[in-house]
Amino acid sequence: MYRKFILLIVLVYTTVLHANNITFNSIVIPKEYKTENTFSGDLSDTDSFHLIFTKNKKMKNFKVFSYLFDGNEVVELPSLNNEKSFGLVSFHKKNNVLSLILSYSIKKKSFIKSVEYNLDTNEKNESEVFSHDDFVTSIRTKDKSILIYKTDDVFKVTSFIGNSKPETKELVLEDNLEVKSFFENESVTSIKTDEFVANGATNKVRLYFENNTLFFTRDSDEPFNVNLVGISLNNKKSNTTQLLKFNLNEPILKPTFFIFENANGEKFKKATSFFTKEKLFQLAVSKKSGFLNISDINTGKSLNTIVFDDSLSSSIKGNSEFQGIENFLKNAGKNKYNPTVTANKTNSNKIRIRVDYVDISYNYNYNWWWHHQQFMWHMQQHQMHIQQSIQRSIPSGFGPRVVDESFFDNATIFKNKRFFELLIDIDGNLLDEDLPASFYKEIDKKEYIDKLDDISNFKYESSCFLKSSFRFIAYDIKLKQFTIQTNKL
């Protein structure tokens, strides 16, 4: 009788676990759902959320399984259902409400909706549907998601703040030709400045977000002496940086323009810039010369111009393997490289400037490991198509385009130790003191993700970085279940 009672308890406990589909940090989804990909996002120093995007093999509709994890226990949230496959545009959390901005397409039309989870009650609320056509880029902070849209006629900013109804502000471009010209024929890259930025973007137009204000920069580099059929005979260029500012605290979108010239009108082969803490950092290099101009965007005045020559040697920090300014300039000025400059605040209210150069194939991404997750999913889909083609023994033509993995190899550069750092105070003065710790820790994210990719019995993996740990979800082929794990940084 005693043994039967124990067996009954075990059966009841097993049934409860199966009903919840969760065993501690392991997850089993019903067999009728085929996994398409996963996503992992950080919520706090210790908490994360994880999404499993699936397709019902019988009903042919789509379902997203949603989970919270605090490092010890998995909590399942209400799932999301849709007739079309969801994609994640952004996420944020405010007042213990997690908001997911999800997209889907119907007949070449794109739509988004916001899904809010109350993390106290685990209740779900879904917003109305909004058009997502003409999406350009987004900015995400801890408590808000800002989406940018643009057509030939209208520039639009939609702000999702907490779980409030989104607010949209529009600017008619025919009435603002400067704004229209600013974005013409150029894509926009958002720069994530609430983390350590090792290498910024190398394209012309970039978006930064500070003090509830959008700062767009556009670097212009025009050939100094163009002759026969557009071939530059002098190869050196003049450079200006345009700054376009939108203060989102204002009731309407009101553009403000600034133009910053390079120092003394000098000509250099390559130029770029970076913006943070209301300062613009303009870098220009040739094979034998270079300088960094630091300007205050409120006054429009240059705070300091740092010339790259031998006198700078005593101020160079952060890289014991650095091989000198002369060698740096010779390499940074080559056609196969692009220079980069970033500025990261320190714990002591100073700024660490990092000067580097990257391969021309490098392309900054706002959350590059987020895009890496999409890359892994596309690779899995590609492999699936190949297997299906082989099984059918039918010529498959060219098949889907495979994403170039070298993109991710170039997503972080500092392992090559080509950079050098300078330290300045808030007034732009060069300092010779020891390099203080940065406010945001520098993490070689690619190193952690590469190790995860190398685990042969894992697939559908996605990851996020918490304050002192690396967390991921992955499907374990041997155990036939998803697992969520945490590794210390």
CSV table of N, CA, C and O in Angstrom, one decimal, residues 286-345:
chain,number,residue,atom,x,y,z
A,286,SER,N,44.7,60.4,-43.3
A,286,SER,CA,45.4,60.0,-44.5
A,286,SER,C,46.5,59.1,-44.1
A,286,SER,O,46.7,58.8,-42.9
A,287,LYS,N,47.3,58.7,-45.1
A,287,LYS,CA,48.4,57.7,-44.7
A,287,LYS,C,49.5,58.3,-43.9
A,287,LYS,O,50.2,57.5,-43.2
A,288,LYS,N,49.6,59.6,-43.9
A,288,LYS,CA,50.7,60.2,-43.1
A,288,LYS,C,50.2,61.2,-42.1
A,288,LYS,O,51.0,61.8,-41.4
A,289,SER,N,48.9,61.5,-42.0
A,289,SER,CA,48.4,62.5,-41.1
A,289,SER,C,47.0,62.2,-40.6
A,289,SER,O,46.3,61.4,-41.3
A,290,GLY,N,46.6,62.8,-39.5
A,290,GLY,CA,45.3,62.6,-39.0
A,290,GLY,C,45.0,63.5,-37.9
A,290,GLY,O,45.9,64.1,-37.3
A,291,PHE,N,43.7,63.7,-37.6
A,291,PHE,CA,43.4,64.5,-36.4
A,291,PHE,C,42.0,64.1,-35.9
A,291,PHE,O,41.2,63.5,-36.6
A,292,LEU,N,41.7,64.5,-34.7
A,292,LEU,CA,40.4,64.3,-34.1
A,292,LEU,C,39.9,65.7,-33.6
A,292,LEU,O,40.5,66.3,-32.8
A,293,ASN,N,38.7,66.1,-34.2
A,293,ASN,CA,38.1,67.4,-33.8
A,293,ASN,C,36.9,67.1,-32.8
A,293,ASN,O,36.1,66.3,-33.2
A,294,ILE,N,36.9,67.8,-31.7
A,294,ILE,CA,35.8,67.6,-30.7
A,294,ILE,C,35.0,68.9,-30.6
A,294,ILE,O,35.6,69.9,-30.3
A,295,SER,N,33.7,68.8,-30.9
A,295,SER,CA,32.9,70.0,-30.9
A,295,SER,C,31.7,69.9,-29.9
A,295,SER,O,31.2,68.8,-29.7
A,296,ASP,N,31.3,71.0,-29.3
A,296,ASP,CA,30.1,71.1,-28.5
A,296,ASP,C,28.9,71.4,-29.4
A,296,ASP,O,28.9,72.4,-30.1
A,297,ILE,N,27.9,70.5,-29.4
A,297,ILE,CA,26.8,70.7,-30.4
A,297,ILE,C,25.9,71.8,-30.0
A,297,ILE,O,25.1,72.3,-30.8
A,298,ASN,N,25.9,72.2,-28.7
A,298,ASN,CA,25.1,73.3,-28.2
A,298,ASN,C,25.6,74.7,-28.7
A,298,ASN,O,24.8,75.6,-29.0
A,299,THR,N,26.9,74.8,-28.7
A,299,THR,CA,27.5,76.1,-29.1
A,299,THR,C,27.9,76.1,-30.5
A,299,THR,O,28.1,77.2,-31.1
A,300,GLY,N,28.2,74.9,-31.1
A,300,GLY,CA,28.7,74.8,-32.4
A,300,GLY,C,30.2,75.0,-32.5
A,300,GLY,O,30.8,75.1,-33.6
A,301,LYS,N,30.8,75.2,-31.3
A,301,LYS,CA,32.3,75.5,-31.3
A,301,LYS,C,33.1,74.3,-31.1
A,301,LYS,O,32.7,73.4,-30.4
A,302,SER,N,34.3,74.3,-31.7
A,302,SER,CA,35.3,73.3,-31.5
A,302,SER,C,35.9,73.4,-30.1
A,302,SER,O,36.4,74.5,-29.7
A,303,LEU,N,35.9,72.3,-29.3
A,303,LEU,CA,36.5,72.3,-28.0
A,303,LEU,C,38.0,72.0,-28.0
A,303,LEU,O,38.8,72.6,-27.3
A,304,ASN,N,38.4,71.1,-29.0
A,304,ASN,CA,39.8,70.7,-29.1
A,304,ASN,C,40.0,70.0,-30.4
A,304,ASN,O,39.1,69.4,-30.9
A,305,THR,N,41.2,70.2,-30.9
A,305,THR,CA,41.6,69.5,-32.1
A,305,THR,C,42.9,68.7,-31.7
A,305,THR,O,43.9,69.3,-31.4
A,306,ILE,N,42.8,67.4,-31.8
A,306,ILE,CA,44.0,66.5,-31.4
A,306,ILE,C,44.7,66.1,-32.7
A,306,ILE,O,44.1,65.4,-33.5
A,307,VAL,N,45.9,66.5,-32.9
A,307,VAL,CA,46.7,66.1,-34.1
A,307,VAL,C,47.4,64.8,-33.8
A,307,VAL,O,47.9,64.5,-32.7
A,308,PHE,N,47.3,63.9,-34.8
A,308,PHE,CA,47.9,62.5,-34.7
A,308,PHE,C,49.4,62.6,-35.2
A,308,PHE,O,49.6,62.6,-36.4
A,309,ASP,N,50.3,62.8,-34.3
A,309,ASP,CA,51.7,62.8,-34.6
A,309,ASP,C,52.5,62.2,-33.4
A,309,ASP,O,51.8,61.7,-32.4
A,310,ASP,N,53.8,62.2,-33.4
A,310,ASP,CA,54.6,61.6,-32.4
A,310,ASP,C,54.4,62.2,-31.0
A,310,ASP,O,54.6,61.5,-30.0
A,311,SER,N,53.9,63.4,-31.0
A,311,SER,CA,53.7,64.1,-29.7
A,311,SER,C,52.5,63.4,-28.9
A,311,SER,O,52.4,63.6,-27.7
A,312,LEU,N,51.7,62.7,-29.6
A,312,LEU,CA,50.6,62.1,-29.0
A,312,LEU,C,50.9,60.8,-28.3
A,312,LEU,O,50.1,60.2,-27.5
A,313,SER,N,52.1,60.2,-28.5
A,313,SER,CA,52.5,58.9,-28.0
A,313,SER,C,52.3,58.7,-26.5
A,313,SER,O,51.8,57.7,-26.0
A,314,SER,N,52.6,59.8,-25.7
A,314,SER,CA,52.5,59.7,-24.3
A,314,SER,C,51.1,59.6,-23.8
A,314,SER,O,50.8,59.2,-22.7
A,315,SER,N,50.1,60.0,-24.6
A,315,SER,CA,48.7,60.0,-24.3
A,315,SER,C,47.9,58.8,-24.7
A,315,SER,O,46.8,58.6,-24.3
A,316,ILE,N,48.6,57.9,-25.5
A,316,ILE,CA,47.9,56.8,-26.1
A,316,ILE,C,47.8,55.7,-25.0
A,316,ILE,O,48.8,55.4,-24.3
A,317,LYS,N,46.6,55.1,-24.9
A,317,LYS,CA,46.4,54.1,-23.8
A,317,LYS,C,45.6,52.9,-24.4
A,317,LYS,O,45.1,53.0,-25.5
A,318,GLY,N,45.3,52.0,-23.5
A,318,GLY,CA,44.3,50.9,-23.8
A,318,GLY,C,44.7,49.8,-24.6
A,318,GLY,O,44.0,48.8,-24.8
A,319,ASN,N,46.0,49.8,-25.2
A,319,ASN,CA,46.4,48.7,-26.1
A,319,ASN,C,47.9,48.5,-26.0
A,319,ASN,O,48.6,49.3,-26.6
A,320,SER,N,48.3,47.6,-25.3
A,320,SER,CA,49.8,47.4,-25.1
A,320,SER,C,50.5,46.9,-26.4
A,320,SER,O,51.7,47.0,-26.5
A,321,GLU,N,49.7,46.4,-27.3
A,321,GLU,CA,50.2,45.9,-28.6
A,321,GLU,C,50.2,47.0,-29.7
A,321,GLU,O,50.5,46.7,-30.8
A,322,PHE,N,49.8,48.2,-29.4
A,322,PHE,CA,49.7,49.2,-30.4
A,322,PHE,C,51.1,49.5,-31.0
A,322,PHE,O,52.0,49.6,-30.2
A,323,GLN,N,51.2,49.7,-32.3
A,323,GLN,CA,52.5,49.7,-33.0
A,323,GLN,C,52.8,51.2,-33.4
A,323,GLN,O,53.7,51.3,-34.3
A,324,GLY,N,52.2,52.2,-32.8
A,324,GLY,CA,52.6,53.5,-33.1
A,324,GLY,C,51.7,54.2,-34.1
A,324,GLY,O,51.1,53.6,-35.0
A,325,ILE,N,51.6,55.6,-34.0
A,325,ILE,CA,50.8,56.4,-34.8
A,325,ILE,C,51.1,56.3,-36.3
A,325,ILE,O,50.3,56.2,-37.2
A,326,GLU,N,52.4,56.3,-36.6
A,326,GLU,CA,52.8,56.2,-38.0
A,326,GLU,C,52.3,55.0,-38.7
A,326,GLU,O,51.8,55.0,-39.8
A,327,ASN,N,52.5,53.9,-38.1
A,327,ASN,CA,52.0,52.6,-38.6
A,327,ASN,C,50.5,52.5,-38.7
A,327,ASN,O,49.9,52.0,-39.6
A,328,PHE,N,49.8,53.1,-37.7
A,328,PHE,CA,48.4,53.1,-37.6
A,328,PHE,C,47.8,53.9,-38.8
A,328,PHE,O,46.9,53.5,-39.5
A,329,LEU,N,48.4,55.1,-39.1
A,329,LEU,CA,47.9,56.0,-40.2
A,329,LEU,C,48.1,55.3,-41.5
A,329,LEU,O,47.3,55.4,-42.4
A,330,LYS,N,49.3,54.6,-41.7
A,330,LYS,CA,49.6,54.0,-42.9
A,330,LYS,C,48.5,52.9,-43.3
A,330,LYS,O,48.1,52.8,-44.4
A,331,ASN,N,48.1,52.2,-42.2
A,331,ASN,CA,47.1,51.1,-42.5
A,331,ASN,C,45.7,51.7,-42.6
A,331,ASN,O,44.9,51.2,-43.4
A,332,ALA,N,45.3,52.6,-41.7
A,332,ALA,CA,44.0,53.1,-41.7
A,332,ALA,C,43.6,53.8,-43.0
A,332,ALA,O,42.5,53.9,-43.4
A,333,GLY,N,44.7,54.4,-43.6
A,333,GLY,CA,44.4,55.1,-44.9
A,333,GLY,C,44.3,54.2,-46.1
A,333,GLY,O,44.1,54.7,-47.2
A,334,LYS,N,44.5,52.9,-46.0
A,334,LYS,CA,44.5,52.0,-47.1
A,334,LYS,C,43.0,51.8,-47.6
A,334,LYS,O,42.1,51.9,-46.8
A,335,ASN,N,42.9,51.5,-48.8
A,335,ASN,CA,41.5,51.4,-49.4
A,335,ASN,C,40.7,50.2,-48.8
A,335,ASN,O,39.5,50.3,-48.8
A,336,LYS,N,41.4,49.2,-48.3
A,336,LYS,CA,40.7,48.0,-47.8
A,336,LYS,C,40.1,48.2,-46.4
A,336,LYS,O,39.5,47.4,-45.8
A,337,TYR,N,40.4,49.4,-45.8
A,337,TYR,CA,40.0,49.7,-44.4
A,337,TYR,C,39.2,51.0,-44.3
A,337,TYR,O,39.3,51.9,-45.2
A,338,ASN,N,38.4,51.1,-43.3
A,338,ASN,CA,37.7,52.3,-43.0
A,338,ASN,C,38.0,52.7,-41.5
A,338,ASN,O,37.9,51.8,-40.6
A,339,PRO,N,38.3,53.9,-41.2
A,339,PRO,CA,38.5,54.3,-39.9
A,339,PRO,C,37.3,54.4,-39.1
A,339,PRO,O,36.2,54.6,-39.6
A,340,THR,N,37.3,54.2,-37.8
A,340,THR,CA,36.2,54.4,-36.9
A,340,THR,C,36.6,55.1,-35.6
A,340,THR,O,37.8,55.0,-35.2
A,341,VAL,N,35.7,55.8,-35.0
A,341,VAL,CA,36.0,56.5,-33.7
A,341,VAL,C,34.7,56.3,-32.9
A,341,VAL,O,33.6,56.4,-33.4
A,342,THR,N,34.9,56.0,-31.6
A,342,THR,CA,33.8,55.9,-30.7
A,342,THR,C,34.2,56.6,-29.4
A,342,THR,O,35.4,56.8,-29.1
A,343,ALA,N,33.2,57.0,-28.5
A,343,ALA,CA,33.5,57.6,-27.3
A,343,ALA,C,32.6,57.0,-26.2
A,343,ALA,O,31.4,56.9,-26.3
A,344,ASN,N,33.3,56.5,-25.2
A,344,ASN,CA,32.6,55.7,-24.1
A,344,ASN,C,32.8,56.4,-22.7
A,344,ASN,O,34.0,56.7,-22.4
A,345,LYS,N,31.7,56.7,-22.0
A,345,LYS,CA,31.9,57.4,-20.7
A,345,LYS,C,32.5,56.5,-19.7
A,345,LYS,O,32.4,55.2,-19.8
